[in-house]
Tab-separated table of C-alpha atoms and ligand atoms in Angstrom:
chain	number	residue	atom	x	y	z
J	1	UNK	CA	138.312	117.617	141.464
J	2	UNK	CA	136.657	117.425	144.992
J	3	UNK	CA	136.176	120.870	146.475
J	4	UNK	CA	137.657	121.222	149.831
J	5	UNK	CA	136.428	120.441	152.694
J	6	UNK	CA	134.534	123.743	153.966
J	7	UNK	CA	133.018	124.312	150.659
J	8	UNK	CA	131.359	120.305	150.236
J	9	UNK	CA	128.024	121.250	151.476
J	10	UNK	CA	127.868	124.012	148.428
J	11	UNK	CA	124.179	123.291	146.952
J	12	UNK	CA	120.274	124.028	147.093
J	13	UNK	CA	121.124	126.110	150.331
J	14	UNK	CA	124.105	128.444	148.440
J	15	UNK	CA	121.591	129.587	146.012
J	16	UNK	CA	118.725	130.375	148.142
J	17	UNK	CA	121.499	132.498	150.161
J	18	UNK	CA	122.583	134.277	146.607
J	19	UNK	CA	119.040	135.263	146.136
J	20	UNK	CA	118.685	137.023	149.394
J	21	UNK	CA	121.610	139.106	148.881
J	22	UNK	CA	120.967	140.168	145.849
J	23	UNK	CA	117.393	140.846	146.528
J	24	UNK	CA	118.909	142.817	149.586
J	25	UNK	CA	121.506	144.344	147.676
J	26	UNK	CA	119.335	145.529	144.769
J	27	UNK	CA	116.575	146.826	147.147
J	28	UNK	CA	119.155	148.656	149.468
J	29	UNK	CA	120.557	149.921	146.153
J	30	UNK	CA	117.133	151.626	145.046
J	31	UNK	CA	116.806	153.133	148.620
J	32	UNK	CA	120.030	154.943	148.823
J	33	UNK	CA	119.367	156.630	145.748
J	34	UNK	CA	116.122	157.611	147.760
J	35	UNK	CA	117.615	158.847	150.377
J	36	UNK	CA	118.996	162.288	151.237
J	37	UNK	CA	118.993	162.795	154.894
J	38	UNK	CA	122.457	162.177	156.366
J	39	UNK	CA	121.340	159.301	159.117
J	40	UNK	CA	118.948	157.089	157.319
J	41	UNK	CA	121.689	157.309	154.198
J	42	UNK	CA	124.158	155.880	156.448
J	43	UNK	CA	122.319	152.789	157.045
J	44	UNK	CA	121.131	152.465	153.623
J	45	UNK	CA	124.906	152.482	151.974
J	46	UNK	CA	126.687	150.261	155.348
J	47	UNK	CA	123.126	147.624	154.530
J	48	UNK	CA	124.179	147.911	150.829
J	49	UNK	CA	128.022	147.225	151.270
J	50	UNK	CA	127.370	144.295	153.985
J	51	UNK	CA	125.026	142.944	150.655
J	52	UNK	CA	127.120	143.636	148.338
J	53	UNK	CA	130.259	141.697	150.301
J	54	UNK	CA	127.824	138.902	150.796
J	55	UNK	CA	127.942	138.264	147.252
J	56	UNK	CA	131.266	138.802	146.893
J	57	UNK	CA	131.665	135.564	149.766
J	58	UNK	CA	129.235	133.539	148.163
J	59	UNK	CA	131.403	133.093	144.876
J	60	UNK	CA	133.506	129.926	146.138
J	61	UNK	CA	130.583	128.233	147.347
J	62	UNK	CA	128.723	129.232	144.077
J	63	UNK	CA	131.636	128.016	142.184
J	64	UNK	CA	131.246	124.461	143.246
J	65	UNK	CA	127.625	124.596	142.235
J	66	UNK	CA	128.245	125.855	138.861
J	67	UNK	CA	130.853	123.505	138.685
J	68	UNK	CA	129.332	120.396	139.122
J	69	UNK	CA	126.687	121.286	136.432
J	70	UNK	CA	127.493	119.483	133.114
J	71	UNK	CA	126.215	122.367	130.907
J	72	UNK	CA	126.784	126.180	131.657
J	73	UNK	CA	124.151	128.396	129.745
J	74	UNK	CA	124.620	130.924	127.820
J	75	UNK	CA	122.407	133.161	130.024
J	76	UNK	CA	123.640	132.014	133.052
J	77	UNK	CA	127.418	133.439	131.687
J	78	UNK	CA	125.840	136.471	131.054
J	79	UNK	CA	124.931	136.680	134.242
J	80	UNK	CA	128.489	136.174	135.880
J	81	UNK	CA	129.530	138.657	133.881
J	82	UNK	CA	126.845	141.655	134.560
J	83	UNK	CA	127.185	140.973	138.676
J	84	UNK	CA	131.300	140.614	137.993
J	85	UNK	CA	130.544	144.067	136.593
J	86	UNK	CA	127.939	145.345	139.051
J	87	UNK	CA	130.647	144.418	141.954
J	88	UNK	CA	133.493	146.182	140.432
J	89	UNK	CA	131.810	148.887	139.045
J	90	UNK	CA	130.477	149.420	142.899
J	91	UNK	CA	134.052	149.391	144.480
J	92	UNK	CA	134.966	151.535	141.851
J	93	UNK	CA	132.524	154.236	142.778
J	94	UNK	CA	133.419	153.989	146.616
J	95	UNK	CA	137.300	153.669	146.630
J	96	UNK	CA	138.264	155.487	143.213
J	97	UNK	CA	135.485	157.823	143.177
J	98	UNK	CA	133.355	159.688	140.523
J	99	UNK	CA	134.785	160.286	137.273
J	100	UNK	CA	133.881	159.973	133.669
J	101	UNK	CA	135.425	156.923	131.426
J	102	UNK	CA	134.132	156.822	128.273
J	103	UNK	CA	131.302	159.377	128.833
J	104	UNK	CA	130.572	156.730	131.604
J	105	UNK	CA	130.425	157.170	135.288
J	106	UNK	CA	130.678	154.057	137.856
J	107	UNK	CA	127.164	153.982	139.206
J	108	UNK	CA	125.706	154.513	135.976
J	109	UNK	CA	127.769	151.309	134.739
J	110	UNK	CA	126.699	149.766	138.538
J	111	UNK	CA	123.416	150.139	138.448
J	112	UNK	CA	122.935	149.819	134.641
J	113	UNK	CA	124.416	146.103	134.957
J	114	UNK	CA	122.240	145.846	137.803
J	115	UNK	CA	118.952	146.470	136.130
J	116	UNK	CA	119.939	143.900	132.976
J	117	UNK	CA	120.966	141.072	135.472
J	118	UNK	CA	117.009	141.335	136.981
J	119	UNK	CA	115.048	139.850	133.889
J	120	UNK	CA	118.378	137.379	133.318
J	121	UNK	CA	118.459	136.149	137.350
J	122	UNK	CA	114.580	135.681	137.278
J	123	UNK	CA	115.102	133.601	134.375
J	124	UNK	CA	117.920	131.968	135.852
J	125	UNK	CA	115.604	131.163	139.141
J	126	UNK	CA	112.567	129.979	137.056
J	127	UNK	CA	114.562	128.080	134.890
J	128	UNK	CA	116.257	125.733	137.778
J	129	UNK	CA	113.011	126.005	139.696
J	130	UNK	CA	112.437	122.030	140.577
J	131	UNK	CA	115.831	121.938	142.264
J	132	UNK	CA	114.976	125.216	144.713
J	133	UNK	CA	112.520	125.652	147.500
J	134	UNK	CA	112.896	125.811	151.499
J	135	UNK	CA	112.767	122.953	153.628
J	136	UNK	CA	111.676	122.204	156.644
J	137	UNK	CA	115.361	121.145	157.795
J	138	UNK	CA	116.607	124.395	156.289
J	139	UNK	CA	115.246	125.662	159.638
J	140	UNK	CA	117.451	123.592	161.616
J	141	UNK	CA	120.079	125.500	164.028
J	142	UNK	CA	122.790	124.408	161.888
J	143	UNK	CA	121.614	126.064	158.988
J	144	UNK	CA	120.801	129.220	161.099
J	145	UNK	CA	123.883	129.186	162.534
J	146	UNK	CA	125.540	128.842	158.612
J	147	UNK	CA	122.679	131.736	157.812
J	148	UNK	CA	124.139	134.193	161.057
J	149	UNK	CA	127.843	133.165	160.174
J	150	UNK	CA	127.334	134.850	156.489
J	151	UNK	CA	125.972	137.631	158.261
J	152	UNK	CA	128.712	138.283	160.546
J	153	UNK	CA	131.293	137.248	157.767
J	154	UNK	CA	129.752	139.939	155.410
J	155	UNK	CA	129.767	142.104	157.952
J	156	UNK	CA	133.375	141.847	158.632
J	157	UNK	CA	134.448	141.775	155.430
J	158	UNK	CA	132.558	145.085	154.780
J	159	UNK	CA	134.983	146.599	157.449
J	160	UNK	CA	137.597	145.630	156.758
J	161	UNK	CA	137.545	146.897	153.159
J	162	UNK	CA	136.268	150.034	154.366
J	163	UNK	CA	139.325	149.908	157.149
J	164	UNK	CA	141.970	149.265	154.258
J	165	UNK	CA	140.338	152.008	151.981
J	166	UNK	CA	140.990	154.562	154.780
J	167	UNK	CA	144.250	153.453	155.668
J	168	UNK	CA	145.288	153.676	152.320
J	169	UNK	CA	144.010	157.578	152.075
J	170	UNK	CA	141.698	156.126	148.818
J	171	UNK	CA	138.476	158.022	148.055
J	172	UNK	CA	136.208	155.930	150.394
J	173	UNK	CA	137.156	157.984	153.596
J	174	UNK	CA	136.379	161.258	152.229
J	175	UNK	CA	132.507	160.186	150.524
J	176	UNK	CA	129.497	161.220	152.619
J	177	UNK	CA	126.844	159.427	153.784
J	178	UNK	CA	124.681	158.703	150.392
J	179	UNK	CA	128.363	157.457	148.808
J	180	UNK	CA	128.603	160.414	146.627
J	181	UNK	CA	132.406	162.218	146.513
J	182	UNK	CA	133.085	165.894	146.542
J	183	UNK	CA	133.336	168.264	143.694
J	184	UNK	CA	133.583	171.782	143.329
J	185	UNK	CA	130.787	173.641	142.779
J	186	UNK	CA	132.430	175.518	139.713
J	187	UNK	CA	133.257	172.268	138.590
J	188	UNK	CA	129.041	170.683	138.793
J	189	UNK	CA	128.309	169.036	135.489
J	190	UNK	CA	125.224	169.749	133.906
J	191	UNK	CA	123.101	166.291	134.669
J	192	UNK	CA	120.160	165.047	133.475
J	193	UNK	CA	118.384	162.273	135.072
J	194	UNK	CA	117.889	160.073	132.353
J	195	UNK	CA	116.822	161.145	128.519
J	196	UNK	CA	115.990	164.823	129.047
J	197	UNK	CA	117.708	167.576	126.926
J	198	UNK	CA	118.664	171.007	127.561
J	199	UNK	CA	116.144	173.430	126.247
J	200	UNK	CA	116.386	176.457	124.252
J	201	UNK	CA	114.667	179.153	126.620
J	202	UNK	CA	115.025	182.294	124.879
J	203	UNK	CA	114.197	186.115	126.918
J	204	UNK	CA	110.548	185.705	127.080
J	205	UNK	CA	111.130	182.591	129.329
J	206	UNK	CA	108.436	183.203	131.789
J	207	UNK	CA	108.014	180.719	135.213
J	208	UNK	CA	104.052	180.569	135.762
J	209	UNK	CA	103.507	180.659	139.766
J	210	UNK	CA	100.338	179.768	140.932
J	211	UNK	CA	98.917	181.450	137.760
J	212	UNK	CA	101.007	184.432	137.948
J	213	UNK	CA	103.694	185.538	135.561
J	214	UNK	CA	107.297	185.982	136.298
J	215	UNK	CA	110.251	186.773	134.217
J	216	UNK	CA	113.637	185.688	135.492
J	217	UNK	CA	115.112	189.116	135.980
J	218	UNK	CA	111.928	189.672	138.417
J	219	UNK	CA	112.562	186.714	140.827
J	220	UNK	CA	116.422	187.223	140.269
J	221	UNK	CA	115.459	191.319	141.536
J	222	UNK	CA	113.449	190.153	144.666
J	223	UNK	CA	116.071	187.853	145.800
J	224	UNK	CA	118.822	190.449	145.656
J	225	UNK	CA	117.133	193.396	146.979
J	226	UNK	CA	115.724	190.782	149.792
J	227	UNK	CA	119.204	189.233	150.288
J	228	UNK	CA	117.744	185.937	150.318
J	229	UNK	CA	119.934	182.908	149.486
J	230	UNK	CA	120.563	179.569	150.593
J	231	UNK	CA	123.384	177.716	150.692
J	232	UNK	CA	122.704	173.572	150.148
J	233	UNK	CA	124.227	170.741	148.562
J	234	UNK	CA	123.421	169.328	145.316
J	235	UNK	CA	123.380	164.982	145.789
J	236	UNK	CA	123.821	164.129	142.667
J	237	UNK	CA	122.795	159.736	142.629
J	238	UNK	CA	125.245	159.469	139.934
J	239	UNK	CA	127.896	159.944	142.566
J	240	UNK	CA	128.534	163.127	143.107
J	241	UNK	CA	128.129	166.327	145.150
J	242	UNK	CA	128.829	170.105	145.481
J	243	UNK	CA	127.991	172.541	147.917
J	244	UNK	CA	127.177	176.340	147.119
J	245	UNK	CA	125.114	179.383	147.769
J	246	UNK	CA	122.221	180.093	146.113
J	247	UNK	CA	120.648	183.151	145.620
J	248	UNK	CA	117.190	182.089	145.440
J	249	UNK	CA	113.302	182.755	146.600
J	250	UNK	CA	111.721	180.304	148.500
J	251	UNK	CA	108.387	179.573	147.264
J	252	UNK	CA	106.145	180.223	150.398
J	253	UNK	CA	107.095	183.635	149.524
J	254	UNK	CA	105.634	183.357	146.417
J	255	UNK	CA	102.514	181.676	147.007
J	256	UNK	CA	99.264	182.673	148.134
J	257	UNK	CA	98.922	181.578	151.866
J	258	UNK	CA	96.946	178.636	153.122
J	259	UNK	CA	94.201	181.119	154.091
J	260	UNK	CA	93.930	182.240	150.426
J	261	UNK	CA	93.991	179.327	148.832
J	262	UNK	CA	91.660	176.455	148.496
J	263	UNK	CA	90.484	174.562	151.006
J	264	UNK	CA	92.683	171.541	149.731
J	265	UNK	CA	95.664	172.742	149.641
J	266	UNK	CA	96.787	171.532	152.764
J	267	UNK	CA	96.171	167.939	151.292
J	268	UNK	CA	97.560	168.145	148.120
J	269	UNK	CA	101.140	169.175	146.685
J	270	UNK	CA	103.234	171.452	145.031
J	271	UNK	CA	104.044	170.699	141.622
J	272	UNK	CA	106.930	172.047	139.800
J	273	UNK	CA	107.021	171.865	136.521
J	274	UNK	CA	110.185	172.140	133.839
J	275	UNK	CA	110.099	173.531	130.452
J	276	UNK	CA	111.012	170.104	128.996
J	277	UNK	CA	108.359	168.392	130.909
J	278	UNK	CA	110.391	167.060	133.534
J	279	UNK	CA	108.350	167.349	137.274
J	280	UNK	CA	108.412	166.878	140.784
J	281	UNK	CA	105.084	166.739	143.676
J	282	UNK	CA	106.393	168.332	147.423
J	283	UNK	CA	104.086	168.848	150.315
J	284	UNK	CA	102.969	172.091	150.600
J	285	UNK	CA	104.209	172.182	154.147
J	286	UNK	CA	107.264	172.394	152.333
J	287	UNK	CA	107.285	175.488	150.679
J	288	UNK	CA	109.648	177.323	152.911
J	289	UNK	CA	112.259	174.826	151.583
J	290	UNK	CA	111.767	174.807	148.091
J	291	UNK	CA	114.070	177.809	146.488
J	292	UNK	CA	113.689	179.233	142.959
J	293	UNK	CA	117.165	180.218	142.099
J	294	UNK	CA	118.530	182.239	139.477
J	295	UNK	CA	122.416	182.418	140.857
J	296	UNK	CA	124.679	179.796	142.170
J	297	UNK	CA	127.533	181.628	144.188
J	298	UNK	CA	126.840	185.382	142.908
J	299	UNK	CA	126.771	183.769	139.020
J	300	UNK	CA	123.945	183.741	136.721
J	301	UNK	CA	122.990	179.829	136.393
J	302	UNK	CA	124.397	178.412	132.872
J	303	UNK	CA	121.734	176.570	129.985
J	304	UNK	CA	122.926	173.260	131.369
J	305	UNK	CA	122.623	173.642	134.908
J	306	UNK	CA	118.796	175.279	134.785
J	307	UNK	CA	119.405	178.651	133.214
J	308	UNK	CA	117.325	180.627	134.040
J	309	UNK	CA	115.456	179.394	136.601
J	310	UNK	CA	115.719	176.226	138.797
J	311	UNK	CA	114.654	174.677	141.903
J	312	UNK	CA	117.175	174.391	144.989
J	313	UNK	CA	115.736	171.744	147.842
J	314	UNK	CA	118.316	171.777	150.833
J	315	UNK	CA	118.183	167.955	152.116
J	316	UNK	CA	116.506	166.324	148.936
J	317	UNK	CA	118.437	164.411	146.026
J	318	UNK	CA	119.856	166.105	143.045
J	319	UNK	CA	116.495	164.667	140.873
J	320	UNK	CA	114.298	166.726	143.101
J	321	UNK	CA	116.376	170.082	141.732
J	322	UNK	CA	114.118	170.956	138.794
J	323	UNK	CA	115.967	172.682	136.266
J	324	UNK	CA	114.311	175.298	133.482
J	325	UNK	CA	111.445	175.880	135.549
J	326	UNK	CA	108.277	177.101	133.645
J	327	UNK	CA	105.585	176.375	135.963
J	328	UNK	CA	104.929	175.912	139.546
J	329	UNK	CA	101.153	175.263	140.760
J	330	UNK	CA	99.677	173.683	143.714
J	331	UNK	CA	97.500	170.698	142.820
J	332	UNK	CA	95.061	168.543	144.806
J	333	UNK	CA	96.807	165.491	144.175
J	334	UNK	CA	99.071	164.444	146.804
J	335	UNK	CA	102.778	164.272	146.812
J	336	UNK	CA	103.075	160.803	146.629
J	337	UNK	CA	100.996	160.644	143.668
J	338	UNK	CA	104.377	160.248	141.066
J	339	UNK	CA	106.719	157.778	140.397
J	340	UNK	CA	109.415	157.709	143.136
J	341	UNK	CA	112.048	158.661	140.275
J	342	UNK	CA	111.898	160.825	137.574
J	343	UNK	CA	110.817	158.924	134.100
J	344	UNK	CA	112.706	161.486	131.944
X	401	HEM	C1	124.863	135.893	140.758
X	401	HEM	C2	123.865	135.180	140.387
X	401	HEM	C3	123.963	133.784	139.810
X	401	HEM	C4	124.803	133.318	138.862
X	401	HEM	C5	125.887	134.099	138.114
X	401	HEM	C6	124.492	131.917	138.670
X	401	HEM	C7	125.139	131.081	137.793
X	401	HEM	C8	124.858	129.744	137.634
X	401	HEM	C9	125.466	128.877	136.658
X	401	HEM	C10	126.511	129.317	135.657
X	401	HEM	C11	124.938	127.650	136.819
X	401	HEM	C12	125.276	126.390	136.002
X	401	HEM	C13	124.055	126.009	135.166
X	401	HEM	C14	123.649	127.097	134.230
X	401	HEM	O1	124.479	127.543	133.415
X	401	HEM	O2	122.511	127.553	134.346
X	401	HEM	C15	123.968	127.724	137.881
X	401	HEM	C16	123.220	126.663	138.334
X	401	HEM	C17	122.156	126.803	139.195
X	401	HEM	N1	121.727	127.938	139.782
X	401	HEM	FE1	122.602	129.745	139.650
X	401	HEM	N2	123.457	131.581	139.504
X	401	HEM	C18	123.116	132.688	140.210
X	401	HEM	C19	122.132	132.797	141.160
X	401	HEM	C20	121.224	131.803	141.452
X	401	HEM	C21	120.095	131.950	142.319
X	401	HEM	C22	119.728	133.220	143.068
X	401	HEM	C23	119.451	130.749	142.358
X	401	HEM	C24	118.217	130.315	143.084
X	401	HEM	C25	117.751	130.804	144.163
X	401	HEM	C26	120.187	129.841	141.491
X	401	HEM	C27	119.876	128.511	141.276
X	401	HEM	C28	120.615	127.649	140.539
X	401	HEM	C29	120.342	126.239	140.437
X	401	HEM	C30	119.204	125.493	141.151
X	401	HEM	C31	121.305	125.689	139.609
X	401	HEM	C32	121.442	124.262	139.196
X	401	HEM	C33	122.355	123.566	140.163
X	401	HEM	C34	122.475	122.114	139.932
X	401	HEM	O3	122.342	121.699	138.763
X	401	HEM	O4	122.734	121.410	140.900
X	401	HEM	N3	121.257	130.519	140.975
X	401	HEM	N4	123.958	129.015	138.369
X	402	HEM	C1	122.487	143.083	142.719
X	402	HEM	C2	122.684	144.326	142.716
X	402	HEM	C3	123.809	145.068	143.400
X	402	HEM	C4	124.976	144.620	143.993
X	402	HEM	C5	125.473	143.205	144.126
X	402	HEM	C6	125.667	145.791	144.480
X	402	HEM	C7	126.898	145.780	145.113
X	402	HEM	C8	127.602	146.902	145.538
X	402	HEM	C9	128.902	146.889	146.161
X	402	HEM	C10	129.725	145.640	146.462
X	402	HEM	C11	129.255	148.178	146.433
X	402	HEM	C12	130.514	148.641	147.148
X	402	HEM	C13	130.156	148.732	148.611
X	402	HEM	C14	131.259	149.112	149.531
X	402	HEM	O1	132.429	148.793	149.273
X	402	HEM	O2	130.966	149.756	150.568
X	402	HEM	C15	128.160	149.015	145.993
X	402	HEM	C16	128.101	150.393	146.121
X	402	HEM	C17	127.024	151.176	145.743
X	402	HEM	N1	125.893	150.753	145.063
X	402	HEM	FE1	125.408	148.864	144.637
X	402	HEM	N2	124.915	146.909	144.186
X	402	HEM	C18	123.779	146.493	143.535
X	402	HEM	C19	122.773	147.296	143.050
X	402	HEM	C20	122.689	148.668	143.209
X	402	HEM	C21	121.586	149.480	142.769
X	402	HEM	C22	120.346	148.947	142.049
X	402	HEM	C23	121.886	150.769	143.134
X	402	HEM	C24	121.099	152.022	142.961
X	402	HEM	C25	119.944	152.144	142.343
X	402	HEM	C26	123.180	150.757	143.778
X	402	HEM	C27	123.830	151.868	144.299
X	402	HEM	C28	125.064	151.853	144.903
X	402	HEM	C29	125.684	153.018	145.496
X	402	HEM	C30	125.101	154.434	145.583
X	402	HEM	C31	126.922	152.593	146.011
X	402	HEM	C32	127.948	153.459	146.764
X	402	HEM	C33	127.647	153.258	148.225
X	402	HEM	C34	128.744	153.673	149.153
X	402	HEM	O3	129.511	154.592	148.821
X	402	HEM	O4	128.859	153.084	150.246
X	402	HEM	N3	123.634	149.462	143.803
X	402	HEM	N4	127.163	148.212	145.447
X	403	MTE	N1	114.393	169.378	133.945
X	403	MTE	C1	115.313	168.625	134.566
X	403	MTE	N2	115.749	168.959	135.787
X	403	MTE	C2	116.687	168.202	136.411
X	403	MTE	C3	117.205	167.039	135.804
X	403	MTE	C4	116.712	166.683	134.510
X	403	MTE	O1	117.119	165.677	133.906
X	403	MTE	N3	115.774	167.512	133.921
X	403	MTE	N4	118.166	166.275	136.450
X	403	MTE	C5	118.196	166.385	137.912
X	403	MTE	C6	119.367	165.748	138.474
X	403	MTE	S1	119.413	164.046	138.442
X	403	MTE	C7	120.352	166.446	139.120
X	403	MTE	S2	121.610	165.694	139.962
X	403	MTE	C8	120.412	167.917	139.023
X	403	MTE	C9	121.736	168.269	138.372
X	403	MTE	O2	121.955	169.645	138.336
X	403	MTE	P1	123.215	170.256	137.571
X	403	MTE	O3	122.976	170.084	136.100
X	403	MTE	O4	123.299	171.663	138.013
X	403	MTE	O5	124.412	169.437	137.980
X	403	MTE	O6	119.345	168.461	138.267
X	403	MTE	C10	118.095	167.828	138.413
X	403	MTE	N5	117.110	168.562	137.649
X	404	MO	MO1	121.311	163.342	139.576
């Protein structure tokens, strides 16, 4: 059957457009998980969506090219079906919102198909290799023009779902600016980034501060007879969030000064350290914002959200939140000495 007219040209040119949305929209996937500050999120999920709907326009055109080849292969149907998955587990997340199916939430499905269609779409590429490639005439103002039309059609298309999703009161107008829906903060579930556990911390827990000693009850003590607390939102990546008030101390209280310390210090970072191993580096510029709670709204914290102690960072992700805190040091190496994302 001859495709119609408007999808003809389908070919060399489709795919090279499929690649850079999906590069686009895997990259501006990884960078909204990054992202915790209200503004930059915003662009980060709109750039991810106008992606995302590019690949969702790009299936007729796709179609015809997978259609005129005589033999489909087997790793090639894989991969329609992880990005079939990857799309609906995304509009999922935005216009039905977080919930568990199957012990399952929607990004992790999202972003899990995501990561197995990588090794299978470089395959894909390397295996079709002789027919790819830019051309000169792929510079021609007709093919920019096709290139800006995408674009603007992608673009469009992202509104208008966003438009309908509001209009029809679904979960998308009430998400915030990372994506992530509401919950209440009674309602948090204990969440671990990737394989850690919850630990068995009996009473003589103690949370090492630059070298000194603290039990739980001590830090819990200070904060109430200081009447310190903060109140910040937990942004969970998996798609979630919850605001509450923590009573907490924040750790330039509990530090020596800059004047005390080593020279260094200035340069290097603040590590904090969890009793199942799990760690994040700060700037020590930073200190004033990184809280050692023991309470979230007046209640002691429970085992699975980072009884006794855990770390509250107003403005950062929920994997920044270090839970079961045994140690907190300041190191020489700098903060951007550590994986972007937790390995644990
Ligand atoms: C969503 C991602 C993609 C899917 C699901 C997909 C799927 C397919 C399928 C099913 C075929 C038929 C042949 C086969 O089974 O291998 C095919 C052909 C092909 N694909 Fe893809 N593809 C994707 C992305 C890409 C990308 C990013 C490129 C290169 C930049 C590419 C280049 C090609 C080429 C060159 C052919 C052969 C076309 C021909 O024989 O004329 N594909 N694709
Ligand atoms: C090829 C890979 C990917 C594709 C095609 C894709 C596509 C999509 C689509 C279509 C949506 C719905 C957008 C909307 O309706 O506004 C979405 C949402 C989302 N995706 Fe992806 N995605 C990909 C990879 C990733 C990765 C790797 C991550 C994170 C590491 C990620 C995180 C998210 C988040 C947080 C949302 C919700 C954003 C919002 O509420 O606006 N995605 N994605
Ligand atoms: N030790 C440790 N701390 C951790 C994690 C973890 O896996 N291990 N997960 C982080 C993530 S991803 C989030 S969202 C929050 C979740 O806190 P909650 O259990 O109170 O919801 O804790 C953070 N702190
Ligand atoms: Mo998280």
């Amino acid at each position: 059957m001859r495709p119609p007219r408007l999808l003809r040209r389908a070919g060399r040119r489709t795919n090279i457009a499929l690649l850079v949305v999906l590069v686009g929209a895997f990259a501006s996937g990884v960078l909204a998980f990054a992202v915790g500050t209200p503004g930059p999120a915003r662009v980060t999920t709109v750039a991810h969506g106008v992606f995302g709907v590019g690949v969702v326009l790009l299936i007729p055109w796709k179609s015809v090219v997978v259609s005129r080849s005589a033999r489909l292969h087997p790793g090639s149907l894989a991969l329609i079906a992880l990005v079939a998955i990857c799309l609906a587990a995304g509009f999922v997340q935005v216009f039905g919102g977080y919930g568990v199916v199957l012990g399952v939430t929607p990004i992790q499905v999202h972003v899990g198909a995501a990561l197995v269609a990588v090794p299978l779409l470089t395959w894909h590429v390397v295996r079709h290799r002789r027919r790819q490639g830019l051309r000169r005439r792929d510079l021609s103002r007709r093919t920019v023009l096709r290139t800006g039309l995408l674009g603007v059609g992608a673009a469009a298309g992202w509104v208008v779902l966003e438009t309908a999703g509001r209009a029809a009161g679904s979960g998308s107008a009430r998400r915030i600016a990372t994506g992530s829906h509401r919950l209440d903060a009674a309602a948090i579930p204990a969440t671990t980034w990737l394989l850690d556990r919850v630990p068995d911390l009996g009473p003589r827990h103690r949370v090492a501060i630059a070298g000194h000693a603290w039990t739980a009850a001590q830090l819990d003590e200070l904060a109430q007879a200081e009447g310190l607390s903060v109140a910040a939102r937990l942004d969970c990546t998996s798609g979630w969030y919850a605001d509450a008030v923590w009573t907490a101390v924040p750790l330039d209280r509990l530090l020596p000064t800059a004047g005390d310390g080593p020279p260094d210090r200035a340069r290097g970072s603040i590590e904090v350290v969890s009793a199942t191993g799990y760690r994040r580096r700060f700037p020590p510029a930073q200190a004033g914002s990184l809280w050692l709670a023991t309470r979230r709204d007046g209640g002691l914290l429970t085992a699975g959200t980072g009884s006794p102690v855990r770390l509250v960072v107003p403005h950062r992700r929920g994997f920044w939140w270090v839970k079961w805190v045994a140690e907190v040091r300041v190191s020489p190496a700098p903060a951007w000495a550590q994986p972007p994302f937790p390995l644990q």
